[in-house]
Amino acid sequence: MVALHGLYSLILSQLPLLLAIPLLKQTITGPAITSNFPDPAIITVGNTYYAFATGSGGLNIPIATSSDGSTWTNTNTDALPRAGSWSNGQNIWAPDVVRLSSGSFVLYYAATSAANTSSHCIGAATSDSVTGPYTPVADAIACPISRGGAIDPAGFADYDGSQYVLYKIDGNNIGHGGNCNNGNAPIVPTPIMLQQVSSSDGYTLIGPAVQILDRGDADGPLVEAPSLVRVSNSSAAGGWMYVLFFSSNCYSSSEYDTSYAISMNGITNGGADYAKSATPLLVTGNDNNRLYSPGGLDIDADGAHVVFHADLDGSAATRQMWAGVVNIDSASGTVSI
């Protein structure tokens, strides 16, 4: 009894110190959407967060909403009832939505090309409402069929009002077999491209697309799913550091992950690839072993809120949406979640 009394007294004496320790805020929540909701994209309009996903459940582009960026509701509505005439309307993947300075919205998406049904191209659609329905632009805005096609578009507005679309050239689509069809030599490039577009309509091309990233040995067969944000950094050219999120390895394997790369030399990094982080941001086993193949991350323009998908029960047949808040340390050029 004396020993127990002593222990009790010790606990009481330390209680003020224990109460003074701040609780760590949970930065990953989920699954926020328990049904299939792959390749999610996030945008905030007013006080509401919106997420858009790869086609599933009979919808081309499903929509979810949230009031806090953590708790989400699938609206079971379709942002894009039909694709552009350049497409056969099949396999509509990985959308992104941006708001132009005019207040109108542009939705970017990938879909199967009608001219070559073995490849995807990038299309655009417009609406005066964030939830659509979006009206597709007739022609594709990126369609490099000879290089494998294009997928995973992501819009970006720079500090000067210039507008861009990023996308992945789908080189593994014409690979030589193996891991994600690009594990056998010769390995086909899968670069992330940056294309400037008109800031007035969001889809008229300005100049050629430029490469800002490509796969390396550590990335396995590919890099994909780009999402770009900028943060203030007095040491960077023009005062802005650019952070490019991307996924690497094969989406159907446990090695699929989310990583990031940095440019301190403008949006094109002076013509060189962005510098990749030493370690990924998200990998299988994160969040107390609840995440499997976490990828397809998209970051909101606020530079903090993100959404991404992870597999249910280790199978890519159901990729659930998760939400989170990242911290970008501009001084060190590192990102944490």
PDB file of C-alpha atoms in Angstrom, residues 85-287:
ATOM      1  CA  SER A  85     -15.664  14.422 -79.070  1.00  0.00           C
ATOM      2  CA  TRP A  86     -11.949  13.565 -79.345  1.00  0.00           C
ATOM      3  CA  SER A  87     -12.608  10.682 -76.923  1.00  0.00           C
ATOM      4  CA  ASN A  88     -14.720   7.542 -77.090  1.00  0.00           C
ATOM      5  CA  GLY A  89     -15.952   8.432 -73.613  1.00  0.00           C
ATOM      6  CA  GLN A  90     -14.280   5.488 -71.895  1.00  0.00           C
ATOM      7  CA  ASN A  91     -11.843   5.244 -68.964  1.00  0.00           C
ATOM      8  CA  ILE A  92     -12.185   8.801 -67.680  1.00  0.00           C
ATOM      9  CA  TRP A  93      -9.404   9.223 -65.133  1.00  0.00           C
ATOM     10  CA  ALA A  94      -7.747  11.553 -62.653  1.00  0.00           C
ATOM     11  CA  PRO A  95      -9.581  14.889 -62.968  1.00  0.00           C
ATOM     12  CA  ASP A  96      -8.567  18.250 -61.588  1.00  0.00           C
ATOM     13  CA  VAL A  97     -10.553  21.475 -61.261  1.00  0.00           C
ATOM     14  CA  VAL A  98      -9.257  25.047 -61.205  1.00  0.00           C
ATOM     15  CA  ARG A  99     -10.975  28.393 -60.857  1.00  0.00           C
ATOM     16  CA  LEU A 100      -9.945  31.092 -63.309  1.00  0.00           C
ATOM     17  CA  SER A 101      -9.675  34.776 -62.447  1.00  0.00           C
ATOM     18  CA  SER A 102     -13.004  35.304 -64.224  1.00  0.00           C
ATOM     19  CA  GLY A 103     -14.695  33.097 -61.629  1.00  0.00           C
ATOM     20  CA  SER A 104     -15.433  30.282 -64.083  1.00  0.00           C
ATOM     21  CA  PHE A 105     -14.093  26.753 -63.649  1.00  0.00           C
ATOM     22  CA  VAL A 106     -12.086  24.372 -65.832  1.00  0.00           C
ATOM     23  CA  LEU A 107     -12.048  20.614 -65.310  1.00  0.00           C
ATOM     24  CA  TYR A 108      -9.113  18.663 -66.741  1.00  0.00           C
ATOM     25  CA  TYR A 109      -9.384  14.913 -67.270  1.00  0.00           C
ATOM     26  CA  ALA A 110      -7.832  11.970 -69.114  1.00  0.00           C
ATOM     27  CA  ALA A 111      -9.886   9.682 -71.335  1.00  0.00           C
ATOM     28  CA  THR A 112      -9.379   7.082 -74.034  1.00  0.00           C
ATOM     29  CA  SER A 113      -8.641   8.566 -77.449  1.00  0.00           C
ATOM     30  CA  ALA A 114     -11.203   7.799 -80.155  1.00  0.00           C
ATOM     31  CA  ALA A 115      -8.420   7.796 -82.746  1.00  0.00           C
ATOM     32  CA  ASN A 116      -6.268   5.328 -80.797  1.00  0.00           C
ATOM     33  CA  THR A 117      -8.185   3.422 -78.141  1.00  0.00           C
ATOM     34  CA  SER A 118      -4.994   1.989 -76.633  1.00  0.00           C
ATOM     35  CA  SER A 119      -3.997   5.431 -75.327  1.00  0.00           C
ATOM     36  CA  HIS A 120      -5.314   8.271 -73.195  1.00  0.00           C
ATOM     37  CA  CYS A 121      -5.237  11.982 -73.947  1.00  0.00           C
ATOM     38  CA  ILE A 122      -5.939  15.072 -71.835  1.00  0.00           C
ATOM     39  CA  GLY A 123      -9.143  17.059 -72.253  1.00  0.00           C
ATOM     40  CA  ALA A 124     -10.728  20.123 -70.694  1.00  0.00           C
ATOM     41  CA  ALA A 125     -14.290  21.124 -69.866  1.00  0.00           C
ATOM     42  CA  THR A 126     -15.794  24.358 -68.554  1.00  0.00           C
ATOM     43  CA  SER A 127     -18.550  25.455 -66.199  1.00  0.00           C
ATOM     44  CA  ASP A 128     -19.747  28.507 -64.301  1.00  0.00           C
ATOM     45  CA  SER A 129     -20.315  26.264 -61.270  1.00  0.00           C
ATOM     46  CA  VAL A 130     -17.673  24.235 -59.448  1.00  0.00           C
ATOM     47  CA  THR A 131     -19.921  21.167 -59.473  1.00  0.00           C
ATOM     48  CA  GLY A 132     -20.800  21.497 -63.164  1.00  0.00           C
ATOM     49  CA  PRO A 133     -22.104  19.927 -65.199  1.00  0.00           C
ATOM     50  CA  TYR A 134     -19.022  20.731 -67.251  1.00  0.00           C
ATOM     51  CA  THR A 135     -19.186  21.243 -71.016  1.00  0.00           C
ATOM     52  CA  PRO A 136     -16.280  19.506 -72.764  1.00  0.00           C
ATOM     53  CA  VAL A 137     -13.953  21.309 -75.144  1.00  0.00           C
ATOM     54  CA  ALA A 138     -14.087  19.550 -78.529  1.00  0.00           C
ATOM     55  CA  ASP A 139     -10.344  18.939 -78.963  1.00  0.00           C
ATOM     56  CA  ALA A 140      -7.826  17.311 -76.634  1.00  0.00           C
ATOM     57  CA  ILE A 141      -5.223  19.658 -75.174  1.00  0.00           C
ATOM     58  CA  ALA A 142      -2.442  17.034 -74.902  1.00  0.00           C
ATOM     59  CA  CYS A 143      -2.321  13.854 -76.943  1.00  0.00           C
ATOM     60  CA  PRO A 144       1.243  12.490 -77.407  1.00  0.00           C
ATOM     61  CA  ILE A 145       0.128   9.114 -78.801  1.00  0.00           C
ATOM     62  CA  SER A 146       3.582   8.203 -80.138  1.00  0.00           C
ATOM     63  CA  ARG A 147       4.990   8.503 -76.599  1.00  0.00           C
ATOM     64  CA  GLY A 148       2.211   6.454 -74.976  1.00  0.00           C
ATOM     65  CA  GLY A 149      -0.470   9.103 -74.495  1.00  0.00           C
ATOM     66  CA  ALA A 150      -1.060  11.349 -71.481  1.00  0.00           C
ATOM     67  CA  ILE A 151      -2.830  11.008 -68.121  1.00  0.00           C
ATOM     68  CA  ASP A 152      -3.078  12.677 -64.700  1.00  0.00           C
ATOM     69  CA  PRO A 153      -3.684  16.351 -65.532  1.00  0.00           C
ATOM     70  CA  ALA A 154      -3.358  18.990 -62.808  1.00  0.00           C
ATOM     71  CA  GLY A 155      -4.018  22.701 -63.085  1.00  0.00           C
ATOM     72  CA  PHE A 156      -1.870  25.391 -61.496  1.00  0.00           C
ATOM     73  CA  ALA A 157      -2.035  29.196 -61.259  1.00  0.00           C
ATOM     74  CA  ASP A 158       1.246  31.035 -60.702  1.00  0.00           C
ATOM     75  CA  TYR A 159       1.819  34.235 -58.712  1.00  0.00           C
ATOM     76  CA  ASP A 160       1.659  36.403 -61.843  1.00  0.00           C
ATOM     77  CA  GLY A 161      -1.697  35.018 -62.986  1.00  0.00           C
ATOM     78  CA  SER A 162      -0.253  32.676 -65.591  1.00  0.00           C
ATOM     79  CA  GLN A 163      -2.059  29.334 -65.865  1.00  0.00           C
ATOM     80  CA  TYR A 164      -0.572  25.867 -66.395  1.00  0.00           C
ATOM     81  CA  VAL A 165      -1.548  22.228 -66.795  1.00  0.00           C
ATOM     82  CA  LEU A 166       0.758  19.452 -65.649  1.00  0.00           C
ATOM     83  CA  TYR A 167       0.417  15.881 -66.875  1.00  0.00           C
ATOM     84  CA  LYS A 168       2.246  12.591 -67.170  1.00  0.00           C
ATOM     85  CA  ILE A 169       3.349  11.210 -70.514  1.00  0.00           C
ATOM     86  CA  ASP A 170       2.143   7.631 -70.196  1.00  0.00           C
ATOM     87  CA  GLY A 171       5.309   5.948 -71.406  1.00  0.00           C
ATOM     88  CA  ASN A 172       4.690   2.712 -69.544  1.00  0.00           C
ATOM     89  CA  ASN A 173       1.628   2.279 -71.779  1.00  0.00           C
ATOM     90  CA  ILE A 174       4.087   1.411 -74.565  1.00  0.00           C
ATOM     91  CA  GLY A 175       6.619  -0.307 -72.335  1.00  0.00           C
ATOM     92  CA  HIS A 176       8.120  -3.754 -72.807  1.00  0.00           C
ATOM     93  CA  GLY A 177       6.411  -5.717 -70.058  1.00  0.00           C
ATOM     94  CA  GLY A 178       7.242  -6.393 -66.445  1.00  0.00           C
ATOM     95  CA  ASN A 179       6.371  -4.091 -63.554  1.00  0.00           C
ATOM     96  CA  CYS A 180       3.489  -1.848 -64.670  1.00  0.00           C
ATOM     97  CA  ASN A 181       4.471  -2.739 -68.256  1.00  0.00           C
ATOM     98  CA  ASN A 182       7.735  -0.812 -67.881  1.00  0.00           C
ATOM     99  CA  GLY A 183       9.995  -3.097 -65.890  1.00  0.00           C
ATOM    100  CA  ASN A 184      11.850  -4.625 -68.799  1.00  0.00           C
ATOM    101  CA  ALA A 185      14.564  -2.851 -70.779  1.00  0.00           C
ATOM    102  CA  PRO A 186      14.555  -0.602 -72.592  1.00  0.00           C
ATOM    103  CA  ILE A 187      12.644   1.439 -69.995  1.00  0.00           C
ATOM    104  CA  VAL A 188      10.372   4.055 -71.550  1.00  0.00           C
ATOM    105  CA  PRO A 189      10.402   7.574 -70.037  1.00  0.00           C
ATOM    106  CA  THR A 190       7.311   8.723 -68.124  1.00  0.00           C
ATOM    107  CA  PRO A 191       8.041  12.442 -67.719  1.00  0.00           C
ATOM    108  CA  ILE A 192       5.901  15.002 -65.927  1.00  0.00           C
ATOM    109  CA  MET A 193       5.211  17.847 -68.335  1.00  0.00           C
ATOM    110  CA  LEU A 194       4.284  21.482 -67.709  1.00  0.00           C
ATOM    111  CA  GLN A 195       2.125  23.204 -70.313  1.00  0.00           C
ATOM    112  CA  GLN A 196       1.217  26.872 -70.141  1.00  0.00           C
ATOM    113  CA  VAL A 197      -2.369  27.673 -71.148  1.00  0.00           C
ATOM    114  CA  SER A 198      -4.387  30.833 -71.578  1.00  0.00           C
ATOM    115  CA  SER A 199      -5.360  32.390 -68.262  1.00  0.00           C
ATOM    116  CA  SER A 200      -8.636  33.544 -69.834  1.00  0.00           C
ATOM    117  CA  ASP A 201      -9.989  30.129 -70.853  1.00  0.00           C
ATOM    118  CA  GLY A 202      -7.648  27.630 -69.147  1.00  0.00           C
ATOM    119  CA  TYR A 203      -7.124  25.401 -72.185  1.00  0.00           C
ATOM    120  CA  THR A 204      -5.697  27.297 -75.169  1.00  0.00           C
ATOM    121  CA  LEU A 205      -2.046  26.283 -75.367  1.00  0.00           C
ATOM    122  CA  ILE A 206       0.791  28.803 -75.041  1.00  0.00           C
ATOM    123  CA  GLY A 207       4.110  27.494 -76.342  1.00  0.00           C
ATOM    124  CA  PRO A 208       5.398  23.936 -76.009  1.00  0.00           C
ATOM    125  CA  ALA A 209       5.179  21.730 -72.932  1.00  0.00           C
ATOM    126  CA  VAL A 210       8.399  21.363 -70.932  1.00  0.00           C
ATOM    127  CA  GLN A 211       9.609  18.456 -68.798  1.00  0.00           C
ATOM    128  CA  ILE A 212      10.035  19.090 -65.072  1.00  0.00           C
ATOM    129  CA  LEU A 213      10.521  15.523 -63.777  1.00  0.00           C
ATOM    130  CA  ASP A 214      11.115  11.934 -64.923  1.00  0.00           C
ATOM    131  CA  ARG A 215      11.526   8.549 -63.325  1.00  0.00           C
ATOM    132  CA  GLY A 216      14.792   7.260 -61.919  1.00  0.00           C
ATOM    133  CA  ASP A 217      15.831   3.849 -60.662  1.00  0.00           C
ATOM    134  CA  ALA A 218      14.324   4.518 -57.231  1.00  0.00           C
ATOM    135  CA  ASP A 219      10.945   5.279 -58.825  1.00  0.00           C
ATOM    136  CA  GLY A 220      10.516   1.856 -60.381  1.00  0.00           C
ATOM    137  CA  PRO A 221       8.643   1.888 -63.692  1.00  0.00           C
ATOM    138  CA  LEU A 222       7.188   5.378 -63.561  1.00  0.00           C
ATOM    139  CA  VAL A 223       6.367   8.708 -61.989  1.00  0.00           C
ATOM    140  CA  GLU A 224       2.825  10.057 -62.235  1.00  0.00           C
ATOM    141  CA  ALA A 225       0.002  11.996 -60.525  1.00  0.00           C
ATOM    142  CA  PRO A 226       1.608  15.471 -60.394  1.00  0.00           C
ATOM    143  CA  SER A 227       0.261  18.235 -58.171  1.00  0.00           C
ATOM    144  CA  LEU A 228       2.029  21.581 -57.828  1.00  0.00           C
ATOM    145  CA  VAL A 229       1.978  24.286 -55.166  1.00  0.00           C
ATOM    146  CA  ARG A 230       4.206  27.286 -54.429  1.00  0.00           C
ATOM    147  CA  VAL A 231       5.299  28.727 -51.102  1.00  0.00           C
ATOM    148  CA  SER A 232       7.175  31.885 -50.223  1.00  0.00           C
ATOM    149  CA  ASN A 233      10.944  31.522 -49.899  1.00  0.00           C
ATOM    150  CA  SER A 234      13.251  34.504 -49.905  1.00  0.00           C
ATOM    151  CA  SER A 235      16.187  32.358 -51.043  1.00  0.00           C
ATOM    152  CA  ALA A 236      14.379  31.081 -54.139  1.00  0.00           C
ATOM    153  CA  ALA A 237      14.381  32.779 -57.518  1.00  0.00           C
ATOM    154  CA  GLY A 238      11.561  35.314 -57.583  1.00  0.00           C
ATOM    155  CA  GLY A 239      10.827  34.611 -53.916  1.00  0.00           C
ATOM    156  CA  TRP A 240       8.861  31.394 -54.588  1.00  0.00           C
ATOM    157  CA  MET A 241       9.701  27.761 -53.957  1.00  0.00           C
ATOM    158  CA  TYR A 242       7.727  25.244 -56.028  1.00  0.00           C
ATOM    159  CA  VAL A 243       6.762  21.885 -54.529  1.00  0.00           C
ATOM    160  CA  LEU A 244       5.758  19.122 -56.936  1.00  0.00           C
ATOM    161  CA  PHE A 245       3.965  16.136 -55.422  1.00  0.00           C
ATOM    162  CA  PHE A 246       4.009  12.904 -57.424  1.00  0.00           C
ATOM    163  CA  SER A 247       3.624   9.140 -57.109  1.00  0.00           C
ATOM    164  CA  SER A 248       6.113   6.484 -58.139  1.00  0.00           C
ATOM    165  CA  ASN A 249       6.244   2.704 -58.567  1.00  0.00           C
ATOM    166  CA  CYS A 250       3.241   0.676 -59.771  1.00  0.00           C
ATOM    167  CA  TYR A 251      -0.209   1.662 -58.517  1.00  0.00           C
ATOM    168  CA  SER A 252      -1.179  -1.996 -57.963  1.00  0.00           C
ATOM    169  CA  SER A 253       1.819  -2.809 -55.741  1.00  0.00           C
ATOM    170  CA  SER A 254       2.679  -2.145 -52.102  1.00  0.00           C
ATOM    171  CA  GLU A 255       5.586   0.021 -53.303  1.00  0.00           C
ATOM    172  CA  TYR A 256       3.290   2.702 -54.730  1.00  0.00           C
ATOM    173  CA  ASP A 257       3.950   5.894 -52.811  1.00  0.00           C
ATOM    174  CA  THR A 258       3.668   9.660 -52.687  1.00  0.00           C
ATOM    175  CA  SER A 259       6.763  11.807 -52.844  1.00  0.00           C
ATOM    176  CA  TYR A 260       7.727  15.379 -53.730  1.00  0.00           C
ATOM    177  CA  ALA A 261      10.350  17.392 -55.557  1.00  0.00           C
ATOM    178  CA  ILE A 262      11.484  20.997 -55.210  1.00  0.00           C
ATOM    179  CA  SER A 263      12.374  23.857 -57.535  1.00  0.00           C
ATOM    180  CA  MET A 264      14.188  26.894 -56.193  1.00  0.00           C
ATOM    181  CA  ASN A 265      14.671  28.295 -59.692  1.00  0.00           C
ATOM    182  CA  GLY A 266      11.225  29.186 -60.974  1.00  0.00           C
ATOM    183  CA  ILE A 267       8.353  27.078 -62.195  1.00  0.00           C
ATOM    184  CA  THR A 268      10.464  25.360 -64.876  1.00  0.00           C
ATOM    185  CA  ASN A 269      13.480  25.041 -62.533  1.00  0.00           C
ATOM    186  CA  GLY A 270      15.637  26.719 -65.136  1.00  0.00           C
ATOM    187  CA  GLY A 271      15.017  23.895 -67.583  1.00  0.00           C
ATOM    188  CA  ALA A 272      16.168  21.111 -65.248  1.00  0.00           C
ATOM    189  CA  ASP A 273      14.126  18.455 -63.458  1.00  0.00           C
ATOM    190  CA  TYR A 274      12.898  19.332 -59.977  1.00  0.00           C
ATOM    191  CA  ALA A 275      15.071  17.956 -57.124  1.00  0.00           C
ATOM    192  CA  LYS A 276      13.442  14.893 -55.569  1.00  0.00           C
ATOM    193  CA  SER A 277      13.200  14.446 -51.813  1.00  0.00           C
ATOM    194  CA  ALA A 278      15.465  11.877 -50.203  1.00  0.00           C
ATOM    195  CA  THR A 279      12.512   9.883 -48.844  1.00  0.00           C
ATOM    196  CA  PRO A 280       8.837   9.594 -49.845  1.00  0.00           C
ATOM    197  CA  LEU A 281       6.095  11.451 -48.012  1.00  0.00           C
ATOM    198  CA  LEU A 282       3.663   8.533 -47.811  1.00  0.00           C
ATOM    199  CA  VAL A 283       4.338   4.792 -48.091  1.00  0.00           C
ATOM    200  CA  THR A 284       2.552   1.546 -47.317  1.00  0.00           C
ATOM    201  CA  GLY A 285       2.373   1.042 -43.558  1.00  0.00           C
ATOM    202  CA  ASN A 286       2.034   4.722 -42.644  1.00  0.00           C
ATOM    203  CA  ASP A 287      -0.694   5.930 -40.272  1.00  0.00           C
TER     204      ASP A 287
END
